[in-house]
Short mmCIF file of C-alpha atoms in Angstrom, two decimals:
data_model
loop_
_atom_site.label_atom_id
_atom_site.label_comp_id
_atom_site.label_asym_id
_atom_site.label_seq_id
_atom_site.Cartn_x
_atom_site.Cartn_y
_atom_site.Cartn_z
CA MET A 1 124.40 64.72 178.66
CA LYS A 2 121.03 65.34 180.02
CA ASN A 3 122.22 69.20 179.46
CA ILE A 4 123.05 68.09 175.56
CA LEU A 5 119.76 66.18 174.63
CA ARG A 6 117.82 69.65 176.35
CA ALA A 7 120.26 72.05 174.47
CA ILE A 8 119.09 69.44 171.34
CA THR A 9 115.89 69.12 171.38
CA LEU A 10 115.54 72.42 172.30
CA ALA A 11 117.41 73.26 168.79
CA ILE A 12 115.25 71.15 167.56
CA ILE A 13 112.46 73.03 168.06
CA VAL A 14 113.41 76.41 167.38
CA LEU A 15 114.00 75.29 164.62
CA SER A 16 110.70 73.73 163.47
CA THR A 17 108.91 76.69 164.87
CA ALA A 18 110.78 78.56 161.96
CA CYS A 19 110.40 76.45 159.23
CA SER A 20 106.68 76.44 160.27
CA GLN A 21 106.89 80.53 160.21
CA PRO A 22 105.25 82.36 157.06
CA LYS A 23 108.02 83.20 154.90
CA THR A 24 107.62 87.54 154.58
CA THR A 25 107.68 89.43 152.23
CA ALA A 26 107.70 93.05 150.30
CA ASN A 27 106.23 95.12 147.76
CA TYR A 28 108.80 98.11 146.74
CA TYR A 29 106.87 101.32 144.96
CA PHE A 30 107.69 103.11 142.62
CA ASP A 31 106.16 106.58 141.61
CA ALA A 32 107.84 108.63 138.84
CA ASP A 33 105.13 111.60 139.64
CA ASN A 34 104.65 111.70 143.09
CA GLY A 35 107.35 109.28 144.10
CA ASN A 36 110.27 110.66 146.72
CA ASP A 37 113.99 109.41 147.24
CA SER A 38 113.75 109.39 150.87
CA ASN A 39 111.08 107.01 151.31
CA THR A 40 110.51 104.12 152.67
CA GLY A 41 109.50 102.20 149.30
CA THR A 42 107.53 100.12 150.70
CA THR A 43 103.69 101.97 150.34
CA PRO A 44 102.58 103.22 148.11
CA SER A 45 101.88 106.87 149.90
CA GLN A 46 105.84 106.50 150.52
CA ALA A 47 106.77 104.83 146.97
CA PHE A 48 110.69 106.22 145.79
CA LYS A 49 110.84 108.60 142.70
CA SER A 50 113.57 106.68 140.18
CA LEU A 51 114.36 103.27 139.16
CA SER A 52 117.82 103.40 140.30
CA LYS A 53 116.82 103.08 143.70
CA LEU A 54 116.93 99.65 142.59
CA ASN A 55 120.39 98.98 142.89
CA ASP A 56 119.53 99.46 146.72
CA LEU A 57 117.34 96.77 147.52
CA VAL A 58 117.94 93.09 147.98
CA VAL A 59 114.62 91.99 146.77
CA LYS A 60 114.01 87.73 147.79
CA GLY A 61 111.08 85.27 146.59
CA GLY A 62 108.04 86.02 146.86
CA ASP A 63 108.88 90.53 146.39
CA SER A 64 107.77 92.42 144.12
CA ILE A 65 109.07 95.44 141.85
CA LEU A 66 105.43 97.87 141.75
CA LEU A 67 105.47 100.66 139.52
CA ARG A 68 102.59 103.29 139.20
CA SER A 69 99.39 102.36 136.93
CA GLY A 70 99.78 105.20 134.12
CA SER A 71 103.09 106.49 135.44
CA ILE A 72 106.05 107.82 132.87
CA PHE A 73 109.32 106.20 133.72
CA THR A 74 112.51 108.00 131.13
CA GLU A 75 114.90 106.14 133.30
CA LYS A 76 116.25 102.63 132.21
CA PHE A 77 115.14 99.83 133.92
CA TYR A 78 117.76 97.22 134.77
CA PHE A 79 117.21 94.36 137.48
CA SER A 80 119.42 91.35 138.71
CA GLY A 81 117.89 88.86 141.45
CA LYS A 82 116.80 85.58 141.96
CA GLY A 83 113.43 84.63 143.30
CA GLU A 84 112.68 80.64 144.70
CA PRO A 85 110.53 78.20 142.64
CA GLY A 86 106.63 78.53 143.96
CA ARG A 87 107.79 82.40 145.36
CA PRO A 88 109.08 84.45 141.96
CA ILE A 89 110.00 87.79 141.90
CA VAL A 90 107.45 90.33 140.84
CA ILE A 91 107.66 93.45 138.41
CA GLY A 92 104.48 94.69 137.60
CA LYS A 93 101.98 97.74 138.49
CA TYR A 94 99.66 99.26 140.76
CA GLY A 95 97.23 100.94 141.60
CA GLY A 96 94.67 100.84 138.38
CA GLU A 97 94.82 99.70 134.58
CA ALA A 98 96.96 101.96 132.62
CA MET A 99 100.19 101.02 132.27
CA PRO A 100 103.68 102.13 133.72
CA HIS A 101 105.71 103.42 130.43
CA LEU A 102 108.92 103.05 131.05
CA LYS A 103 109.87 105.56 127.79
CA GLY A 104 113.74 106.06 126.14
CA ASP A 105 114.65 107.66 123.70
CA ALA A 106 117.52 105.23 122.62
CA SER A 107 119.89 106.86 124.22
CA HIS A 108 120.16 103.30 126.16
CA LEU A 109 120.47 99.62 123.96
CA GLU A 110 117.35 98.89 125.70
CA MET A 111 114.93 100.40 128.92
CA MET A 112 114.59 97.06 130.88
CA HIS A 113 117.26 95.01 131.11
CA ILE A 114 116.26 92.22 133.11
CA TYR A 115 120.26 90.58 133.51
CA ASN A 116 121.10 86.85 135.49
CA SER A 117 117.71 86.51 137.06
CA GLU A 118 115.69 83.45 137.56
CA HIS A 119 112.31 82.40 139.00
CA ILE A 120 111.17 86.08 138.02
CA VAL A 121 107.49 87.56 136.32
CA VAL A 122 108.05 90.88 134.12
CA ARG A 123 103.90 91.77 133.42
CA ASP A 124 102.03 94.57 132.38
CA ILE A 125 104.35 96.77 131.61
CA GLU A 126 104.55 99.31 128.21
CA ILE A 127 108.39 99.91 126.89
CA SER A 128 109.19 102.08 123.96
CA ASN A 129 112.73 102.98 122.62
CA LYS A 130 113.06 105.68 119.53
CA GLY A 131 115.09 108.51 120.07
CA GLU A 132 115.10 111.00 116.36
CA LYS A 133 117.11 108.34 114.14
CA ILE A 134 117.65 105.02 114.08
CA ARG A 135 120.42 102.54 116.56
CA PRO A 136 121.64 100.10 115.70
CA ARG A 137 121.38 96.51 118.48
CA LEU A 138 118.45 98.67 120.02
CA SER A 139 116.38 96.64 121.95
CA GLY A 140 112.44 96.85 124.60
CA LEU A 141 113.43 94.69 126.44
CA PHE A 142 116.66 92.79 126.65
CA VAL A 143 116.32 89.74 129.06
CA GLU A 144 119.76 87.87 129.82
CA ILE A 145 122.27 85.23 131.28
CA TYR A 146 126.08 85.64 130.61
CA ASN A 147 128.23 83.13 132.77
CA TYR A 148 125.18 81.89 134.63
CA GLY A 149 124.82 78.32 134.21
CA LYS A 150 121.00 77.02 133.71
CA ALA A 151 118.01 79.99 134.86
CA GLN A 152 115.08 78.53 135.85
CA ASP A 153 110.82 80.24 135.58
CA ILE A 154 110.69 83.40 134.04
CA THR A 155 108.16 84.16 132.66
CA ILE A 156 107.33 87.82 130.23
CA ASP A 157 103.48 88.23 130.74
CA ASN A 158 101.21 91.68 129.44
CA LEU A 159 104.04 93.61 127.51
CA PHE A 160 102.69 96.53 125.55
CA ILE A 161 106.12 97.41 123.54
CA HIS A 162 105.95 99.89 120.97
CA ASP A 163 107.85 102.26 118.77
CA VAL A 164 111.65 100.56 119.06
CA TYR A 165 113.25 102.51 117.11
CA GLY A 166 116.02 100.42 115.78
CA SER A 167 118.17 99.24 112.98
CA LEU A 168 116.44 97.99 109.80
CA ILE A 169 119.77 95.89 108.96
CA LYS A 170 120.80 92.99 110.43
CA GLY A 171 124.21 92.75 108.79
CA GLU A 172 125.19 89.48 108.56
CA GLY A 173 127.85 89.11 104.56
CA HIS A 174 128.09 93.06 104.57
CA GLU A 175 129.00 96.21 105.90
CA HIS A 176 127.17 99.02 106.86
CA GLU A 177 127.70 101.64 109.90
CA ASP A 178 123.73 100.65 110.78
CA ALA A 179 124.32 97.07 110.46
CA GLY A 180 122.80 95.71 114.26
CA GLY A 181 119.18 94.45 113.90
CA GLY A 182 116.73 96.56 116.64
CA GLN A 183 114.08 93.80 118.04
CA ALA A 184 111.11 94.60 120.41
CA MET A 185 112.23 91.74 122.07
CA MET A 186 115.56 90.26 122.97
CA LEU A 187 116.75 86.67 125.02
CA ARG A 188 120.23 86.01 124.97
CA ASN A 189 122.01 83.44 126.96
CA PHE A 190 124.88 83.89 124.21
CA ARG A 191 127.37 86.66 123.51
CA ASP A 192 129.10 86.92 120.39
CA ASP A 193 132.42 87.61 121.01
CA ASN A 194 133.96 84.48 122.88
CA THR A 195 133.79 85.39 125.85
CA ASP A 196 131.25 83.02 127.70
CA SER A 197 133.08 80.53 129.69
CA ILE A 198 130.61 79.29 131.63
CA PRO A 199 127.87 78.13 129.11
CA SER A 200 123.84 79.37 129.85
CA TYR A 201 120.71 78.81 128.79
CA PHE A 202 117.00 78.96 129.70
CA ASP A 203 115.43 76.40 131.73
CA GLY A 204 111.95 77.74 131.98
CA LEU A 205 110.73 80.52 129.88
CA LEU A 206 107.48 81.86 128.98
CA VAL A 207 106.74 84.23 126.66
CA GLN A 208 102.20 85.02 126.40
CA ASN A 209 99.83 87.89 126.03
CA CYS A 210 102.27 90.51 124.87
CA LEU A 211 101.42 93.36 121.78
CA ILE A 212 104.41 94.46 120.24
CA LYS A 213 103.66 97.01 117.36
CA ASP A 214 105.46 99.16 114.97
CA SER A 215 109.43 98.33 115.95
CA GLN A 216 111.71 97.67 114.25
CA ARG A 217 113.61 95.50 112.42
CA ASN A 218 112.19 91.96 114.69
CA GLY A 219 110.01 90.86 117.01
CA ILE A 220 110.05 88.33 119.89
CA ILE A 221 114.18 87.46 119.15
CA MET A 222 116.02 83.99 121.05
CA TRP A 223 119.96 84.60 120.72
CA GLY A 224 121.83 81.44 121.53
CA ASN A 225 125.10 79.12 121.28
CA TRP A 226 123.86 77.76 117.92
CA ILE A 227 126.53 75.88 116.82
CA ARG A 228 126.35 72.74 117.73
CA LYS A 229 129.70 71.33 119.39
CA ALA A 230 128.72 73.51 121.87
CA TRP A 231 125.04 72.95 121.61
CA LEU A 232 123.73 73.47 125.41
CA PRO A 233 120.05 73.81 124.28
CA ASN A 234 117.57 76.36 125.88
CA LEU A 235 114.46 73.79 127.67
CA ASN A 236 110.35 74.64 128.75
CA VAL A 237 110.30 77.74 126.59
CA VAL A 238 106.99 78.24 125.06
CA ILE A 239 106.00 81.41 123.00
CA ARG A 240 102.38 81.66 122.72
CA ASN A 241 99.35 84.50 122.30
CA ASN A 242 101.29 87.67 121.08
CA VAL A 243 100.28 89.55 118.76
CA LEU A 244 103.60 91.33 116.22
CA ASP A 245 101.78 94.45 114.52
CA GLY A 246 104.07 96.79 112.16
CA ILE A 247 107.00 94.34 112.43
CA PRO A 248 108.48 94.49 109.17
CA GLY A 249 111.24 92.04 110.11
CA ASP A 250 111.59 88.22 112.14
CA GLY A 251 108.61 87.86 113.54
CA ILE A 252 109.48 84.64 115.77
CA VAL A 253 112.32 83.35 116.13
CA PRO A 254 113.28 80.47 119.05
CA THR A 255 116.95 79.78 119.17
CA ALA A 256 118.99 76.57 120.09
CA CYS A 257 115.82 75.19 121.93
CA ASP A 258 114.70 71.57 121.88
CA GLY A 259 111.69 71.22 122.72
CA ALA A 260 110.07 74.92 122.04
CA LEU A 261 106.47 76.22 121.29
CA VAL A 262 105.35 78.33 119.82
CA GLU A 263 101.34 78.68 119.30
CA TYR A 264 98.29 81.05 119.18
CA ASN A 265 100.65 83.99 117.65
CA VAL A 266 99.77 86.39 115.40
CA MET A 267 102.40 88.29 112.67
CA LYS A 268 100.12 91.16 110.41
CA ASN A 269 100.72 94.29 108.66
CA CYS A 270 103.90 94.18 107.77
CA PRO A 271 105.43 96.82 106.50
CA ALA A 272 107.56 97.59 103.44
CA THR A 273 110.23 99.27 104.80
CA LEU A 274 112.85 96.73 104.81
CA PRO A 275 115.91 97.14 102.07
CA VAL A 276 116.12 94.24 99.59
CA THR A 277 119.47 93.38 101.15
CA GLU A 278 117.87 91.86 104.74
CA ALA A 279 116.10 87.84 103.99
CA CYS A 280 113.41 86.88 107.29
CA ASP A 281 110.44 85.67 108.01
CA GLY A 282 107.71 85.57 110.62
CA ILE A 283 108.28 82.48 112.49
CA TRP A 284 110.66 79.82 112.23
CA PRO A 285 113.43 78.33 114.58
CA PHE A 286 117.15 78.30 114.16
CA SER A 287 119.11 75.59 115.33
CA SER A 288 116.36 73.72 117.38
CA ASP A 289 114.85 70.76 117.57
CA ASN A 290 111.81 69.38 118.47
CA THR A 291 109.99 72.92 117.80
CA ILE A 292 105.88 73.38 117.54
CA VAL A 293 105.35 75.83 116.04
CA GLN A 294 101.46 75.21 115.30
CA TYR A 295 98.57 77.11 115.61
CA ASN A 296 99.68 80.37 114.61
CA VAL A 297 98.78 83.44 112.17
CA VAL A 298 101.57 85.54 109.71
CA SER A 299 99.51 87.56 107.26
CA GLY A 300 101.12 89.86 105.28
CA HIS A 301 104.74 89.57 105.69
CA LYS A 302 106.98 91.89 103.36
CA SER A 303 110.54 91.10 103.76
CA GLN A 304 112.12 92.44 99.91
CA THR A 305 113.52 88.37 100.33
CA ASP A 306 112.40 85.50 101.36
CA GLY A 307 109.07 86.91 103.02
CA TYR A 308 107.32 83.42 104.21
CA GLY A 309 105.21 82.81 106.28
CA PHE A 310 106.81 80.53 108.54
CA ASP A 311 110.51 79.07 107.48
CA SER A 312 112.20 75.20 108.98
CA ASP A 313 115.81 76.61 108.75
CA TYR A 314 119.01 75.12 108.59
CA ASN A 315 121.05 73.28 112.29
CA SER A 316 117.46 72.13 113.34
CA LYS A 317 115.64 68.72 112.88
CA ASN A 318 112.28 67.00 113.64
CA SER A 319 110.39 70.96 113.05
CA LEU A 320 106.59 70.20 113.02
CA PHE A 321 104.49 73.20 111.75
CA GLN A 322 100.68 72.87 112.37
CA TYR A 323 97.35 73.98 111.85
CA ASN A 324 98.80 77.00 110.90
CA LEU A 325 97.51 79.43 108.97
CA SER A 326 99.47 82.23 106.07
CA ASP A 327 98.41 83.88 103.40
CA ASN A 328 99.03 87.81 101.24
CA SER A 329 102.72 86.71 102.30
CA GLU A 330 105.33 88.10 99.52
CA GLY A 331 107.94 85.60 99.56
CA GLY A 332 105.14 82.52 100.08
CA PHE A 333 103.87 79.76 103.08
CA LEU A 334 107.15 78.32 103.78
CA LEU A 335 110.82 78.58 103.64
CA LEU A 336 112.79 74.66 104.19
CA CYS A 337 116.06 76.01 103.91
CA ASN A 338 119.88 74.16 105.03
CA SER A 339 122.56 76.40 104.28
CA GLY A 340 125.15 73.13 102.95
CA GLY A 341 128.00 72.17 103.75
CA TRP A 342 128.92 73.17 107.24
CA PRO A 343 130.80 70.27 109.18
CA GLU A 344 128.68 68.53 111.50
CA ASP A 345 129.82 69.87 114.63
CA TRP A 346 128.65 73.20 113.19
CA SER A 347 125.15 72.76 111.93
CA ALA A 348 122.76 69.92 112.09
CA GLY A 349 121.66 70.12 108.47
CA ASN A 350 117.81 70.75 108.74
CA GLN A 351 115.80 66.86 108.50
CA GLY A 352 113.09 65.56 109.52
CA THR A 353 110.77 68.68 109.43
CA ILE A 354 106.58 68.34 108.93
CA VAL A 355 104.53 70.13 108.11
CA LYS A 356 100.96 69.46 107.82
CA TYR A 357 97.43 70.55 108.24
CA ASN A 358 98.22 74.56 107.74
CA ILE A 359 96.05 76.89 105.28
CA SER A 360 98.21 78.93 102.73
CA ILE A 361 96.02 81.42 100.83
CA ASN A 362 97.18 83.82 97.99
CA ASP A 363 101.51 83.70 99.47
CA GLY A 364 103.93 84.69 96.44
CA ILE A 365 103.17 87.87 95.28
CA ARG A 366 105.69 89.16 95.39
CA LYS A 367 105.61 91.60 92.36
CA HIS A 368 109.56 93.24 92.63
CA ILE A 369 112.05 91.59 90.86
CA VAL A 370 114.75 89.03 93.22
CA LYS A 371 118.03 90.12 90.76
CA GLU A 372 119.91 86.69 92.18
CA LYS A 373 117.01 84.09 91.90
CA LYS A 374 115.97 81.90 88.83
CA THR A 375 112.74 84.27 87.91
CA ASP A 376 112.59 87.82 87.83
CA PHE A 377 109.62 87.75 90.24
CA TYR A 378 110.80 85.46 92.58
CA SER A 379 107.95 83.89 95.74
CA PRO A 380 107.24 79.93 94.66
CA VAL A 381 104.93 79.07 98.01
CA ILE A 382 107.65 77.22 99.21
CA HIS A 383 110.69 77.52 98.83
CA ILE A 384 112.96 74.24 99.42
CA THR A 385 116.64 75.56 98.82
CA GLY A 386 120.32 73.06 99.99
CA PRO A 387 120.61 70.12 101.13
CA THR A 388 117.42 69.83 103.70
CA GLN A 389 116.36 65.62 104.02
CA ASN A 390 113.92 63.94 105.09
CA SER A 391 111.41 66.51 105.33
CA MET A 392 107.78 65.79 104.56
CA ILE A 393 104.42 68.04 103.67
CA GLU A 394 101.29 66.58 103.96
CA LYS A 395 97.74 67.14 104.28
CA ASN A 396 97.61 70.74 103.77
CA ILE A 397 95.21 73.22 101.51
CA PHE A 398 97.22 75.69 99.13
CA TYR A 399 94.94 78.27 97.63
CA ILE A 400 96.68 80.57 95.56
CA CYS A 401 95.29 83.06 93.75
CA LYS A 402 96.32 84.96 89.85
CA LYS A 403 98.87 86.37 89.95
CA GLU A 404 98.94 90.33 89.39
CA LEU A 405 101.46 90.57 87.10
CA PRO A 406 102.24 88.18 84.34
CA GLY A 407 105.78 87.83 84.58
CA MET A 408 104.83 86.07 88.58
CA ASP A 409 106.27 83.47 89.61
CA LYS A 410 103.71 80.99 89.12
CA ARG A 411 104.76 78.07 91.29
CA LEU A 412 103.66 75.91 94.05
CA VAL A 413 107.46 74.57 94.84
CA HIS A 414 110.75 75.44 93.53
CA SER A 415 113.68 73.06 95.30
CA ASP A 416 116.36 74.05 94.93
CA ASP A 417 120.80 74.96 95.29
CA TRP A 418 121.92 76.41 98.67
CA ARG A 419 125.56 74.10 99.10
CA GLY A 420 123.65 71.90 97.13
CA TYR A 421 120.06 69.92 96.83
CA ALA A 422 116.31 68.82 98.72
CA ASP A 423 116.63 64.94 99.55
CA SER A 424 113.68 61.98 100.52
CA THR A 425 110.75 65.24 100.38
CA TYR A 426 107.76 63.89 100.56
CA PHE A 427 105.03 66.15 99.13
CA ARG A 428 101.43 64.46 99.53
CA ASN A 429 97.62 64.25 99.79
CA ASN A 430 97.25 67.70 99.53
CA TYR A 431 94.99 69.75 98.74
CA ILE A 432 95.74 72.70 96.19
CA PHE A 433 93.67 75.44 94.60
CA VAL A 434 94.89 77.38 91.65
CA GLU A 435 93.49 80.53 89.09
CA GLU A 436 96.10 79.68 86.01
CA PRO A 437 98.53 77.87 84.76
CA THR A 438 100.86 76.92 88.03
CA ILE A 439 103.40 74.49 88.37
CA ALA A 440 103.40 71.87 90.95
CA PHE A 441 106.49 71.17 91.81
CA ASP A 442 110.28 72.20 90.21
CA ALA A 443 112.14 69.90 91.64
CA THR A 444 115.21 70.70 89.53
CA ARG A 445 118.67 69.20 90.81
CA SER A 446 116.67 67.43 93.93
CA THR A 447 116.85 63.68 94.94
CA ASN A 448 113.91 61.48 96.04
CA ASN A 449 111.40 62.93 95.85
CA PHE A 450 107.74 61.16 96.77
CA ILE A 451 105.13 62.65 95.17
CA GLU A 452 101.24 61.33 96.31
CA ASN A 453 98.01 61.29 96.07
CA ASN A 454 97.54 65.43 95.64
CA TYR A 455 94.33 66.55 94.20
CA TYR A 456 94.02 69.82 92.82
CA VAL A 457 91.43 71.93 91.05
CA GLY A 458 92.58 74.37 88.43
CA PRO A 459 94.79 74.36 86.06
CA LEU A 460 97.70 72.91 87.67
CA GLN A 461 100.92 71.01 85.66
CA TYR A 462 102.66 68.93 86.09
CA THR A 463 104.25 65.86 84.09
CA GLY A 464 104.69 62.54 85.76
CA ASN A 465 102.33 61.31 88.85
CA GLY A 466 101.53 62.11 91.64
CA PHE A 467 99.34 65.17 91.38
CA ASN A 468 95.42 63.83 90.37
CA LYS A 469 92.69 66.10 89.09
CA TYR A 470 89.76 66.44 91.14
CA GLU A 471 86.74 66.84 89.35
CA GLY A 472 83.90 68.60 91.64
CA LYS A 473 84.23 71.95 93.28
CA PHE A 474 87.21 72.85 95.61
CA ASP A 475 84.84 73.22 98.82
CA LYS A 476 85.12 69.89 102.13
CA ALA A 477 83.89 67.23 100.52
CA MET A 478 87.31 67.26 98.55
CA TRP A 479 89.99 66.86 101.67
CA TYR A 480 87.62 66.62 104.87
CA ASP A 481 87.23 64.35 106.53
CA ALA A 482 85.43 64.05 109.94
CA SER A 483 87.05 61.38 111.33
CA ASP A 484 90.26 62.90 110.57
CA GLU A 485 90.37 64.65 113.95
CA ASN A 486 93.30 67.55 112.69
CA TRP A 487 90.54 68.25 110.35
CA ASN A 488 88.53 69.28 112.96
CA LYS A 489 91.86 71.21 115.11
CA LEU A 490 92.30 73.08 112.26
CA ILE A 491 88.63 74.18 111.81
CA GLU A 492 87.77 75.08 114.96
CA PHE A 493 90.95 77.52 114.81
CA VAL A 494 90.57 79.36 112.13
CA LYS A 495 86.63 79.90 112.75
CA ASP A 496 86.60 83.08 112.88
CA LYS A 497 89.88 84.01 111.02
CA LYS A 498 89.93 86.21 107.47
CA VAL A 499 91.49 87.01 104.81
CA LEU A 500 91.86 90.13 102.37
CA LEU A 501 91.13 88.68 98.68
CA ASN A 502 90.66 91.46 96.44
CA GLY A 503 90.20 94.10 98.48
CA LYS A 504 87.06 92.34 100.62
CA GLU A 505 87.50 90.36 104.08
CA VAL A 506 86.24 87.19 103.40
CA PRO A 507 86.07 84.28 105.89
CA VAL A 508 89.30 81.58 105.65
CA LEU A 509 86.24 78.93 105.55
CA ASP A 510 85.05 80.30 102.80
CA VAL A 511 87.98 80.64 101.00
CA ILE A 512 88.85 76.20 101.07
CA GLY A 513 85.06 75.75 100.93
CA TYR A 514 83.85 74.96 104.09
CA ASN A 515 81.31 76.73 105.09
#
């Protein structure tokens, strides 16, 4: 018995000692210029050369994979691994300020593929992927989970993704040899080929501080199981403080999420390169509930169809848009839509959208003909289409300039048919400036429109109650309430922002009469 007790005591001591020892970590270094695949890879002077050496490594929580600063890698970076809670695997750089560059020629569909991984950080890397001609479904960064289950704590931080030369054509609804839009960053947890046997979802996905420039078609795109009967939403998704510069298509799209947060992002300098078949918008949730879109700027979206700064899309409930700025977007400020006719086990419709304390300046300025719409030049500032329900548009500022051509759309709100009409739309306590005769609310066959206590300056046209002419100037005396903290949050956000009006950059606070 004494020997047994002694053995148990010794085992406990050994186990306690092992648990108290700090876990060892390893750094693995890669240098495309000076490395050698015969090296150990564990010090900068012993760096590997080829990214294919990643296949030989056993990378654990707390380990790092580091690419030499300024080095150009033309191989695809593929990695699959699991860190630990509080001890992520870090993929980054060493040896200087310049980012290492994963430079592709479109021979691979993506230049960095993070597959079935969790507790991982990817940061401080430059990625491009441009061939001699466009390639459908091309990406720069591709983060994918497939038949995996829950993938926790993935961080994408401070990447520079540019010149991803993907297709401009999404391909929905028609056949085309280039169908399959490209994107700078794809975050996917669902495949469309019905091969997912284990439902997968992200829990803790952070995308922040990235610069995405001159890529096509799209910016930061998620794709998940959007079908409601099999909906397993991504959780704790945050997309913040990213800049999308020169992206012609969809900017940021959280898909199949519950409680996603999209904030402090900027989309600007959108080129007018998309064909007329392509509908896209700046920032919009799809098949997502309880999304918060706040403190974002979308400037100058130029898609020939839609082209709105923000979009509350269908199969989504309780989307909240607040403290955002949209300016000079050709389609308009907001698309609020629901594709009617879907059964409930496929789509939740569009319910409970709230749009409040936003600023729209000179949106809805499309100068080309959209043939299938009800006017030749279709671009109301707000387009409500399809059977949306219980939507509230409240305490926003709309600054609507004189349109460049006589035939351009001159409507603030247009509510129309997409296999059904909107019901229970609340449009109240908004503040509007118009330079020329503008229709306030074109309701068509929508029902239960509650239009109340909106104030305007200029020749706004509306028959009925709900729009009140303000006799003073369009300035803060009209709309600002210092006791309402929401206005203060909006002012703080836009205090350093400028918009382009009549060829000049003008401070936002000057435009809305705060200064």
